[in-house]
Amino acid sequence: MTTVDLTIAASTVWVVVAAILVMFMQAGFAFLEAGLTRMKNVGHVAAKNVLIFAICSLVYYLVGYGLAFGDGGNGFMGGSGFVPSVDDLLAIGAAPFSWFTTIPAGAGYLFQVVFAGVSLAIVWGAMAERTKLWVYFVFGVFFTVVYSVVSHWIWSPDGWLFERGMQDFAGSTVVHYQGALAALAGAILLGARIGKFDADGKSNPIPGHNMAYVTLGVLVLWFGWFGFNPGSTLGVVTGDKIGYFAYVAVTTNLAAAAGALGAVATSWIVLRKPDLSMMLNGAVAALVAITAASGFVAPWAAIIIGLVAGAIVVLGIQLVERVRIDDPIGAVSAHGMAGVWGTLATGIFAVPALADNLATGTGGLVYTGSFHQVGIQALGLLVVGAFTFSTSFAALWLMKVTFGIRVEPEVEIAGLDVSEHGMWGYPEFYTEVPGGYGTEGHEPPHLAPRAPAPAPAPGVPLPGTA
């Protein structure tokens, strides 16, 4: 084997491992969303994370991959590579996916489809506990196509935003901002969960049922992000740097750590307590923000980006509730607002030498004194926001006025586990299970009958008496 062959082999192994790490983030989202919602819906949340990835995987193979990266298109969408063949997926640097020169096109598909799955997972967080199951199927197909078109704009060498130099290393805009925009459209059209807001607009807390699940979910996401950002190098050699993915991992970790602390500090000031859910959302928001910047910025800038993202998510969640939008997991703030900040921050802090190494855009405001890169970043946010929100809102509105996207009130009150799936996520708390709670010898501690206290022996005073 030649040196080139060995490099391609090593890059392929790395990209496939990174794709597996990103796929594992679906488990992180499942724990995060299940923990932040109520017990009666936990099975539904778990099912959703499997369903959406299955739908996304098929749609992306059939049309999404070609729309995103297929040769022969234009600045707005790819024009080939639909339902790719064996030869298409085994080729390296050849049509219809000639952009993938460091790995086979099949490895490129695997890495890109897990990104699409993450973006789709974000959508349902803000729509949790009240959405009909069929909406996942229909909107999942639609959004995968929308996602693929936008990813072509920014990540394909033919894309019109890529040609203008927009910097989005791993998807603060493509993945997270898009997912949050669709989530916002869904939350608006669905309306709030029953009991979330009083008639006077006062917000009532609906606490999640398991903060240990939330913590585990965030740690899984943090772990998976080492595939998300570093894997976006798509190889072991990036520009003229060997092992550049390790540098990307460092900036990613620094930002996440700073985000957790930034959220703790902000919640301590605003809420008077170092709220655990805010701390966890702070880490996620920082990971979202650094996703665009991770390959472009210095470590000190990554820390600043993370700190600011941690503050943004705390304040953003308060703002979303104040305008009476019910977002059970904070997706609009953690992925949308933090995604906006991360995209703009890239234009502020991008190191000129790193931008040159990645052959994308120019140095940021801090180094050049020019607002040019910030302007390109803002343009991308504006057009992606207008396109994704309007198309998502239109599609969900059409579903709403035809078949309805929200479950009936009695179904919502009872929980979606039984109505949508015919089973409980926690059966023993809701129905009789042989050998479970409520059966002989297995009563919950707070319901178990107390044994009568033994009578005192003759001449022994009762406790508490002289």
Short mmCIF file of C-alpha atoms in Angstrom, two decimals:
data_model
loop_
_atom_site.label_atom_id
_atom_site.label_comp_id
_atom_site.label_asym_id
_atom_site.label_seq_id
_atom_site.Cartn_x
_atom_site.Cartn_y
_atom_site.Cartn_z
CA MET A 1 0.00 0.00 0.00
CA THR A 2 1.15 3.52 -0.74
CA THR A 3 1.24 6.35 1.78
CA VAL A 4 -1.88 7.77 0.16
CA ASP A 5 -3.68 4.45 0.57
CA LEU A 6 -2.71 4.24 4.23
CA THR A 7 -3.91 7.78 4.82
CA ILE A 8 -7.26 7.03 3.21
CA ALA A 9 -7.59 3.84 5.25
CA ALA A 10 -6.80 5.65 8.51
CA SER A 11 -9.19 8.47 7.62
CA THR A 12 -11.96 6.00 6.83
CA VAL A 13 -11.54 4.25 10.17
CA TRP A 14 -11.59 7.59 11.99
CA VAL A 15 -14.67 8.90 10.19
CA VAL A 16 -16.64 5.68 10.75
CA VAL A 17 -15.74 5.72 14.47
CA ALA A 18 -16.77 9.38 14.65
CA ALA A 19 -20.08 8.55 12.95
CA ILE A 20 -20.75 5.86 15.55
CA LEU A 21 -20.09 8.39 18.31
CA VAL A 22 -22.57 10.80 16.73
CA MET A 23 -25.16 8.06 16.36
CA PHE A 24 -24.72 7.31 20.07
CA MET A 25 -25.92 10.86 20.70
CA GLN A 26 -29.42 9.58 19.92
CA ALA A 27 -29.18 7.72 23.23
CA GLY A 28 -28.13 10.97 24.88
CA PHE A 29 -31.16 12.77 23.46
CA ALA A 30 -33.40 9.91 24.59
CA PHE A 31 -32.21 10.15 28.20
CA LEU A 32 -32.22 13.95 28.18
CA GLU A 33 -35.74 14.25 26.82
CA ALA A 34 -37.17 11.38 28.85
CA GLY A 35 -35.70 12.82 32.05
CA LEU A 36 -37.07 16.31 31.40
CA THR A 37 -40.59 15.04 30.68
CA ARG A 38 -43.09 13.09 32.76
CA MET A 39 -43.19 9.39 33.53
CA LYS A 40 -46.38 8.84 31.54
CA ASN A 41 -44.58 9.80 28.30
CA VAL A 42 -41.15 8.22 28.74
CA GLY A 43 -41.84 5.26 26.45
CA HIS A 44 -43.10 7.58 23.74
CA VAL A 45 -39.96 9.69 23.98
CA ALA A 46 -37.78 6.59 23.72
CA ALA A 47 -39.68 5.29 20.70
CA LYS A 48 -39.40 8.65 18.97
CA ASN A 49 -35.60 8.60 19.02
CA VAL A 50 -35.47 5.22 17.30
CA LEU A 51 -38.18 6.06 14.77
CA ILE A 52 -36.70 9.33 13.61
CA PHE A 53 -33.25 7.87 13.02
CA ALA A 54 -34.74 5.00 11.03
CA ILE A 55 -36.79 7.39 8.89
CA CYS A 56 -33.90 9.78 8.40
CA SER A 57 -31.48 7.01 7.41
CA LEU A 58 -33.72 5.81 4.58
CA VAL A 59 -34.74 9.24 3.27
CA TYR A 60 -31.15 10.48 3.35
CA TYR A 61 -30.01 7.44 1.34
CA LEU A 62 -32.80 7.82 -1.22
CA VAL A 63 -32.61 11.58 -1.85
CA GLY A 64 -30.91 13.53 0.95
CA TYR A 65 -27.30 12.57 0.24
CA GLY A 66 -27.65 13.52 -3.41
CA LEU A 67 -29.35 16.82 -2.59
CA ALA A 68 -26.59 17.68 -0.13
CA PHE A 69 -23.42 16.54 -1.91
CA GLY A 70 -24.30 15.16 -5.34
CA ASP A 71 -22.37 16.50 -8.33
CA GLY A 72 -24.00 18.29 -11.24
CA GLY A 73 -26.40 20.49 -9.32
CA ASN A 74 -26.20 24.20 -8.64
CA GLY A 75 -25.70 26.55 -5.72
CA PHE A 76 -28.99 25.51 -4.14
CA MET A 77 -29.05 21.71 -4.35
CA GLY A 78 -27.08 18.71 -5.58
CA GLY A 79 -28.06 17.07 -8.82
CA SER A 80 -26.96 13.40 -8.66
CA GLY A 81 -26.20 10.52 -6.34
CA PHE A 82 -29.80 9.66 -5.52
CA VAL A 83 -30.21 6.05 -4.34
CA PRO A 84 -26.43 5.56 -4.64
CA SER A 85 -25.18 2.25 -6.01
CA VAL A 86 -22.41 -0.04 -4.78
CA ASP A 87 -19.91 1.64 -7.10
CA ASP A 88 -21.05 5.11 -6.02
CA LEU A 89 -20.47 4.35 -2.35
CA LEU A 90 -17.11 2.64 -2.83
CA ALA A 91 -15.64 5.41 -4.99
CA ILE A 92 -13.19 7.97 -3.57
CA GLY A 93 -13.12 11.45 -5.07
CA ALA A 94 -15.29 10.40 -8.04
CA ALA A 95 -18.76 11.26 -9.31
CA PRO A 96 -21.41 11.47 -8.05
CA PHE A 97 -19.73 12.40 -4.75
CA SER A 98 -16.41 13.79 -5.93
CA TRP A 99 -16.11 16.12 -2.93
CA PHE A 100 -15.19 13.16 -0.69
CA THR A 101 -11.53 12.77 -1.60
CA THR A 102 -10.15 11.50 1.72
CA ILE A 103 -12.70 8.73 2.37
CA PRO A 104 -15.06 6.53 0.33
CA ALA A 105 -18.45 8.07 -0.42
CA GLY A 106 -20.04 5.37 1.75
CA ALA A 107 -18.17 6.65 4.80
CA GLY A 108 -19.32 10.12 3.82
CA TYR A 109 -22.95 8.96 3.80
CA LEU A 110 -22.61 7.33 7.21
CA PHE A 111 -21.10 10.45 8.75
CA GLN A 112 -23.59 12.86 7.18
CA VAL A 113 -26.73 10.84 7.92
CA VAL A 114 -26.07 10.79 11.66
CA PHE A 115 -25.87 14.59 11.56
CA ALA A 116 -29.25 14.73 9.86
CA GLY A 117 -30.60 12.44 12.58
CA VAL A 118 -29.34 14.76 15.32
CA SER A 119 -31.01 17.77 13.71
CA LEU A 120 -34.30 15.89 13.49
CA ALA A 121 -34.00 14.77 17.14
CA ILE A 122 -33.82 18.42 18.20
CA VAL A 123 -37.17 19.17 16.54
CA TRP A 124 -39.19 16.86 18.73
CA GLY A 125 -37.81 18.12 22.04
CA ALA A 126 -39.90 21.28 21.91
CA MET A 127 -42.93 19.30 20.72
CA ALA A 128 -42.75 16.63 23.43
CA GLU A 129 -45.70 15.24 25.41
CA ARG A 130 -48.46 16.36 23.02
CA THR A 131 -47.62 15.39 19.43
CA LYS A 132 -49.28 12.58 17.50
CA LEU A 133 -47.02 9.75 16.45
CA TRP A 134 -47.83 9.96 12.73
CA VAL A 135 -46.40 13.49 12.63
CA TYR A 136 -42.95 12.04 13.32
CA PHE A 137 -43.16 9.99 10.15
CA VAL A 138 -44.46 12.65 7.79
CA PHE A 139 -42.51 15.61 9.10
CA GLY A 140 -39.42 13.43 9.51
CA VAL A 141 -39.40 12.81 5.75
CA PHE A 142 -40.03 16.48 4.98
CA PHE A 143 -37.44 17.89 7.34
CA THR A 144 -34.72 15.50 6.16
CA VAL A 145 -35.14 16.98 2.68
CA VAL A 146 -35.06 20.57 4.01
CA TYR A 147 -31.99 19.77 6.06
CA SER A 148 -30.23 18.29 3.04
CA VAL A 149 -30.85 21.36 0.88
CA VAL A 150 -29.44 23.73 3.52
CA SER A 151 -26.42 21.52 4.16
CA HIS A 152 -25.68 21.79 0.43
CA TRP A 153 -25.69 25.59 0.68
CA ILE A 154 -23.08 25.65 3.45
CA TRP A 155 -21.03 22.44 3.20
CA SER A 156 -20.95 21.50 -0.48
CA PRO A 157 -18.24 23.18 -2.57
CA ASP A 158 -21.02 24.05 -5.03
CA GLY A 159 -23.18 25.66 -2.32
CA TRP A 160 -23.80 29.37 -2.64
CA LEU A 161 -23.03 30.14 1.01
CA PHE A 162 -19.91 27.97 0.91
CA GLU A 163 -18.68 29.94 -2.09
CA ARG A 164 -19.17 33.15 -0.12
CA GLY A 165 -17.01 31.77 2.68
CA MET A 166 -19.55 30.97 5.40
CA GLN A 167 -17.83 29.17 8.27
CA ASP A 168 -19.78 26.40 9.99
CA PHE A 169 -17.26 23.71 10.84
CA ALA A 170 -19.65 21.06 12.17
CA GLY A 171 -23.13 22.54 12.09
CA SER A 172 -24.16 25.21 14.59
CA THR A 173 -26.32 26.52 11.73
CA VAL A 174 -26.82 23.45 9.57
CA VAL A 175 -27.70 21.02 12.36
CA HIS A 176 -28.68 22.89 15.52
CA TYR A 177 -30.14 26.19 14.35
CA GLN A 178 -32.22 24.37 11.73
CA GLY A 179 -33.52 21.83 14.23
CA ALA A 180 -34.43 24.59 16.68
CA LEU A 181 -36.27 26.59 14.01
CA ALA A 182 -38.46 23.62 13.12
CA ALA A 183 -38.94 22.94 16.84
CA LEU A 184 -40.08 26.52 17.37
CA ALA A 185 -42.58 26.25 14.52
CA GLY A 186 -43.97 23.06 16.03
CA ALA A 187 -44.20 24.46 19.56
CA ILE A 188 -46.10 27.51 18.31
CA LEU A 189 -48.58 25.48 16.28
CA LEU A 190 -49.11 22.86 18.99
CA GLY A 191 -49.61 25.30 21.84
CA ALA A 192 -48.59 24.69 25.42
CA ARG A 193 -49.14 21.51 27.38
CA ILE A 194 -52.24 21.39 29.52
CA GLY A 195 -51.62 23.28 32.75
CA LYS A 196 -48.37 24.92 31.65
CA PHE A 197 -49.78 28.45 31.62
CA ASP A 198 -52.58 30.03 33.62
CA ALA A 199 -55.20 32.23 32.01
CA ASP A 200 -53.23 35.30 33.08
CA GLY A 201 -50.10 33.96 31.37
CA LYS A 202 -48.31 32.83 34.50
CA SER A 203 -45.99 29.89 33.83
CA ASN A 204 -46.36 26.78 35.97
CA PRO A 205 -43.33 24.50 36.28
CA ILE A 206 -43.78 20.96 34.94
CA PRO A 207 -40.66 19.29 36.31
CA GLY A 208 -39.04 16.38 34.57
CA HIS A 209 -39.30 13.05 36.31
CA ASN A 210 -35.65 11.99 36.47
CA MET A 211 -32.71 14.37 36.68
CA ALA A 212 -30.28 11.45 36.80
CA TYR A 213 -31.48 10.55 33.28
CA VAL A 214 -30.92 14.14 32.19
CA THR A 215 -27.40 14.13 33.60
CA LEU A 216 -26.60 10.84 31.90
CA GLY A 217 -28.05 12.14 28.65
CA VAL A 218 -25.90 15.27 28.71
CA LEU A 219 -22.75 13.27 29.48
CA VAL A 220 -23.53 10.95 26.57
CA LEU A 221 -24.01 13.98 24.32
CA TRP A 222 -20.74 15.50 25.52
CA PHE A 223 -19.01 12.20 24.77
CA GLY A 224 -20.65 11.94 21.35
CA TRP A 225 -19.62 15.48 20.48
CA PHE A 226 -16.02 14.25 20.20
CA GLY A 227 -17.24 12.51 17.06
CA PHE A 228 -19.48 15.39 16.02
CA ASN A 229 -16.85 18.14 15.83
CA PRO A 230 -13.50 16.34 15.43
CA GLY A 231 -15.05 13.92 12.93
CA SER A 232 -15.95 16.85 10.70
CA THR A 233 -12.31 16.99 9.63
CA LEU A 234 -13.28 13.96 7.48
CA GLY A 235 -9.74 12.65 7.75
CA VAL A 236 -6.54 12.38 9.72
CA VAL A 237 -4.95 15.14 7.61
CA THR A 238 -6.64 18.53 7.32
CA GLY A 239 -5.05 21.09 5.05
CA ASP A 240 -1.39 20.92 5.98
CA LYS A 241 -2.05 19.68 9.52
CA ILE A 242 -1.81 16.03 10.62
CA GLY A 243 -4.17 15.00 13.40
CA TYR A 244 -6.05 18.29 13.30
CA PHE A 245 -9.09 16.54 14.75
CA ALA A 246 -7.31 16.42 18.14
CA TYR A 247 -7.12 20.22 18.21
CA VAL A 248 -10.84 20.39 17.40
CA ALA A 249 -11.52 18.05 20.32
CA VAL A 250 -9.65 20.40 22.68
CA THR A 251 -11.67 23.49 21.71
CA THR A 252 -14.86 21.44 21.95
CA ASN A 253 -14.12 20.28 25.49
CA LEU A 254 -13.02 23.70 26.73
CA ALA A 255 -16.21 25.31 25.50
CA ALA A 256 -18.44 22.65 27.08
CA ALA A 257 -16.73 23.02 30.44
CA ALA A 258 -17.04 26.80 30.31
CA GLY A 259 -20.69 26.52 29.30
CA ALA A 260 -21.59 24.45 32.35
CA LEU A 261 -19.92 26.98 34.64
CA GLY A 262 -21.40 29.94 32.79
CA ALA A 263 -24.90 28.52 33.22
CA VAL A 264 -24.31 27.80 36.91
CA ALA A 265 -23.15 31.37 37.53
CA THR A 266 -26.04 32.87 35.56
CA SER A 267 -28.69 30.71 37.23
CA TRP A 268 -27.23 31.55 40.64
CA ILE A 269 -27.66 35.24 39.84
CA VAL A 270 -31.01 35.06 38.05
CA LEU A 271 -32.72 32.16 39.84
CA ARG A 272 -30.88 32.45 43.17
CA LYS A 273 -29.91 28.79 42.92
CA PRO A 274 -27.31 26.84 40.88
CA ASP A 275 -30.05 24.96 39.03
CA LEU A 276 -28.95 21.50 37.85
CA SER A 277 -31.06 21.53 34.69
CA MET A 278 -29.61 24.90 33.74
CA MET A 279 -26.06 23.65 34.31
CA LEU A 280 -26.70 20.69 32.03
CA ASN A 281 -28.35 22.82 29.38
CA GLY A 282 -25.38 25.18 29.66
CA ALA A 283 -23.00 22.39 28.66
CA VAL A 284 -25.23 21.47 25.71
CA ALA A 285 -25.58 25.11 24.62
CA ALA A 286 -21.82 25.57 24.71
CA LEU A 287 -21.31 22.43 22.65
CA VAL A 288 -23.82 23.78 20.15
CA ALA A 289 -22.07 27.15 20.00
CA ILE A 290 -18.56 25.75 19.57
CA THR A 291 -19.73 23.42 16.81
CA ALA A 292 -19.39 26.12 14.14
CA ALA A 293 -16.17 27.52 15.58
CA SER A 294 -14.27 24.47 16.80
CA GLY A 295 -11.92 24.27 13.84
CA PHE A 296 -11.48 28.02 13.46
CA VAL A 297 -10.81 29.51 16.90
CA ALA A 298 -8.11 29.60 19.57
CA PRO A 299 -8.61 27.86 22.94
CA TRP A 300 -9.16 31.15 24.79
CA ALA A 301 -11.92 32.06 22.35
CA ALA A 302 -13.53 28.63 22.83
CA ILE A 303 -13.77 29.36 26.55
CA ILE A 304 -15.42 32.73 25.92
CA ILE A 305 -17.84 31.18 23.45
CA GLY A 306 -18.80 28.53 26.00
CA LEU A 307 -19.23 30.97 28.89
CA VAL A 308 -21.51 33.22 26.86
CA ALA A 309 -23.53 30.25 25.59
CA GLY A 310 -24.10 29.10 29.18
CA ALA A 311 -25.54 32.50 30.06
CA ILE A 312 -27.61 32.64 26.87
CA VAL A 313 -29.39 29.36 27.55
CA VAL A 314 -30.47 30.38 31.06
CA LEU A 315 -31.78 33.75 29.93
CA GLY A 316 -33.22 32.26 26.75
CA ILE A 317 -35.29 29.68 28.58
CA GLN A 318 -36.76 32.45 30.72
CA LEU A 319 -37.55 34.49 27.61
CA VAL A 320 -39.23 31.61 25.80
CA GLU A 321 -41.50 30.98 28.78
CA ARG A 322 -42.26 34.69 29.09
CA VAL A 323 -43.67 34.76 25.56
CA ARG A 324 -45.76 31.68 26.43
CA ILE A 325 -44.03 29.12 24.26
CA ASP A 326 -43.85 25.71 25.87
CA ASP A 327 -40.49 24.07 25.15
CA PRO A 328 -40.11 21.13 27.58
CA ILE A 329 -36.39 20.56 27.04
CA GLY A 330 -35.21 24.07 26.17
CA ALA A 331 -34.40 23.20 22.55
CA VAL A 332 -35.11 26.69 21.21
CA SER A 333 -32.62 28.21 23.64
CA ALA A 334 -29.95 25.51 23.79
CA HIS A 335 -29.86 24.78 20.07
CA GLY A 336 -31.37 27.87 18.45
CA MET A 337 -30.09 30.85 20.42
CA ALA A 338 -26.77 29.19 21.19
CA GLY A 339 -26.49 28.18 17.53
CA VAL A 340 -26.91 31.81 16.48
CA TRP A 341 -24.26 32.91 18.96
CA GLY A 342 -21.82 30.20 17.86
CA THR A 343 -22.24 31.07 14.19
CA LEU A 344 -21.64 34.78 14.78
CA ALA A 345 -18.82 34.11 17.25
CA THR A 346 -16.98 32.20 14.53
CA GLY A 347 -16.95 35.37 12.44
CA ILE A 348 -15.66 37.29 15.45
CA PHE A 349 -12.90 34.95 16.66
CA ALA A 350 -11.77 32.95 13.59
CA VAL A 351 -7.97 32.77 13.46
CA PRO A 352 -6.78 33.76 9.96
CA ALA A 353 -4.24 30.91 9.78
CA LEU A 354 -6.88 28.34 10.73
CA ALA A 355 -9.33 29.75 8.17
CA ASP A 356 -6.58 29.42 5.56
CA ASN A 357 -5.84 25.84 6.64
CA LEU A 358 -9.52 24.97 6.23
CA ALA A 359 -9.76 27.02 3.00
CA THR A 360 -13.02 28.55 4.21
CA GLY A 361 -13.69 32.23 4.72
CA THR A 362 -11.31 34.70 6.32
CA GLY A 363 -10.07 35.71 9.73
CA GLY A 364 -12.54 37.09 12.24
CA LEU A 365 -13.21 40.60 13.51
CA VAL A 366 -10.81 40.31 16.45
CA TYR A 367 -7.85 39.63 14.15
CA THR A 368 -8.70 41.61 11.03
CA GLY A 369 -10.76 44.52 12.33
CA SER A 370 -13.21 43.77 9.51
CA PHE A 371 -16.88 42.85 9.83
CA HIS A 372 -16.76 40.95 6.53
CA GLN A 373 -16.82 37.44 8.04
CA VAL A 374 -19.40 38.43 10.64
CA GLY A 375 -21.57 39.73 7.79
CA ILE A 376 -21.29 36.44 5.89
CA GLN A 377 -22.24 34.55 9.04
CA ALA A 378 -25.24 36.82 9.63
CA LEU A 379 -26.35 36.41 6.02
CA GLY A 380 -26.29 32.64 6.43
CA LEU A 381 -28.34 32.82 9.60
CA LEU A 382 -30.89 35.10 7.96
CA VAL A 383 -31.52 33.02 4.85
CA VAL A 384 -31.41 29.66 6.63
CA GLY A 385 -33.77 31.02 9.29
CA ALA A 386 -36.25 32.32 6.75
CA PHE A 387 -36.17 29.16 4.64
CA THR A 388 -36.26 26.55 7.40
CA PHE A 389 -38.79 28.24 9.66
CA SER A 390 -41.20 29.15 6.85
CA THR A 391 -41.13 25.73 5.21
CA SER A 392 -41.40 23.90 8.53
CA PHE A 393 -44.23 26.11 9.73
CA ALA A 394 -46.10 25.66 6.44
CA ALA A 395 -45.74 21.88 6.48
CA LEU A 396 -46.81 21.52 10.11
CA TRP A 397 -49.68 24.00 9.63
CA LEU A 398 -50.96 21.95 6.69
CA MET A 399 -50.81 18.81 8.83
CA LYS A 400 -52.59 20.63 11.64
CA VAL A 401 -55.55 21.82 9.56
CA THR A 402 -55.98 18.50 7.77
CA PHE A 403 -55.46 15.65 10.22
CA GLY A 404 -54.35 17.41 13.41
CA ILE A 405 -50.92 17.23 14.99
CA ARG A 406 -51.86 17.33 18.68
CA VAL A 407 -53.33 14.48 20.68
CA GLU A 408 -56.73 14.86 22.33
CA PRO A 409 -56.82 16.37 25.85
CA GLU A 410 -57.78 13.10 27.50
CA VAL A 411 -54.89 11.35 25.76
CA GLU A 412 -52.44 14.05 26.84
CA ILE A 413 -53.62 13.81 30.43
CA ALA A 414 -53.37 10.01 30.47
CA GLY A 415 -49.98 10.03 28.74
CA LEU A 416 -48.81 9.08 25.27
CA ASP A 417 -47.20 5.79 26.25
CA VAL A 418 -50.49 3.89 26.25
CA SER A 419 -52.43 5.88 23.64
CA GLU A 420 -49.68 5.83 21.01
CA HIS A 421 -47.84 2.58 21.82
CA GLY A 422 -50.16 0.45 23.92
CA MET A 423 -47.70 0.12 26.77
CA TRP A 424 -46.31 1.99 29.77
CA GLY A 425 -42.76 3.15 30.17
CA TYR A 426 -43.21 2.58 33.93
CA PRO A 427 -46.05 0.00 34.06
CA GLU A 428 -45.93 -0.73 37.78
CA PHE A 429 -46.83 2.85 38.65
CA TYR A 430 -49.99 2.82 36.52
CA THR A 431 -51.35 -0.67 36.20
CA GLU A 432 -51.19 -4.02 37.98
CA VAL A 433 -48.13 -6.08 37.06
CA PRO A 434 -47.63 -9.62 38.41
CA GLY A 435 -44.99 -9.39 41.06
CA GLY A 436 -44.93 -5.60 40.77
CA TYR A 437 -46.03 -2.74 42.99
CA GLY A 438 -49.48 -3.34 44.40
CA THR A 439 -49.08 -7.10 44.64
CA GLU A 440 -48.48 -8.99 47.83
CA GLY A 441 -45.11 -8.20 49.29
CA HIS A 442 -44.26 -5.63 46.61
CA GLU A 443 -46.08 -2.51 47.70
CA PRO A 444 -44.29 0.80 47.27
CA PRO A 445 -42.77 1.80 50.61
CA HIS A 446 -45.07 4.81 51.02
CA LEU A 447 -48.17 2.63 50.40
CA ALA A 448 -47.20 -0.56 52.21
CA PRO A 449 -49.30 -1.23 55.32
CA ARG A 450 -47.42 -0.65 58.53
CA ALA A 451 -47.10 -3.56 60.94
CA PRO A 452 -48.63 -2.78 64.35
CA ALA A 453 -46.07 -1.83 66.97
CA PRO A 454 -45.44 -4.62 69.50
CA ALA A 455 -47.11 -4.16 72.88
CA PRO A 456 -44.67 -3.14 75.60
CA ALA A 457 -43.73 -5.70 78.21
CA PRO A 458 -45.50 -5.37 81.56
CA GLY A 459 -44.02 -2.59 83.63
CA VAL A 460 -42.15 -0.97 80.68
CA PRO A 461 -43.32 2.61 80.01
CA LEU A 462 -44.38 3.66 76.51
CA PRO A 463 -41.84 5.67 74.53
CA GLY A 464 -42.05 9.34 75.35
CA THR A 465 -43.58 8.84 78.76
CA ALA A 466 -41.92 9.14 82.10
#
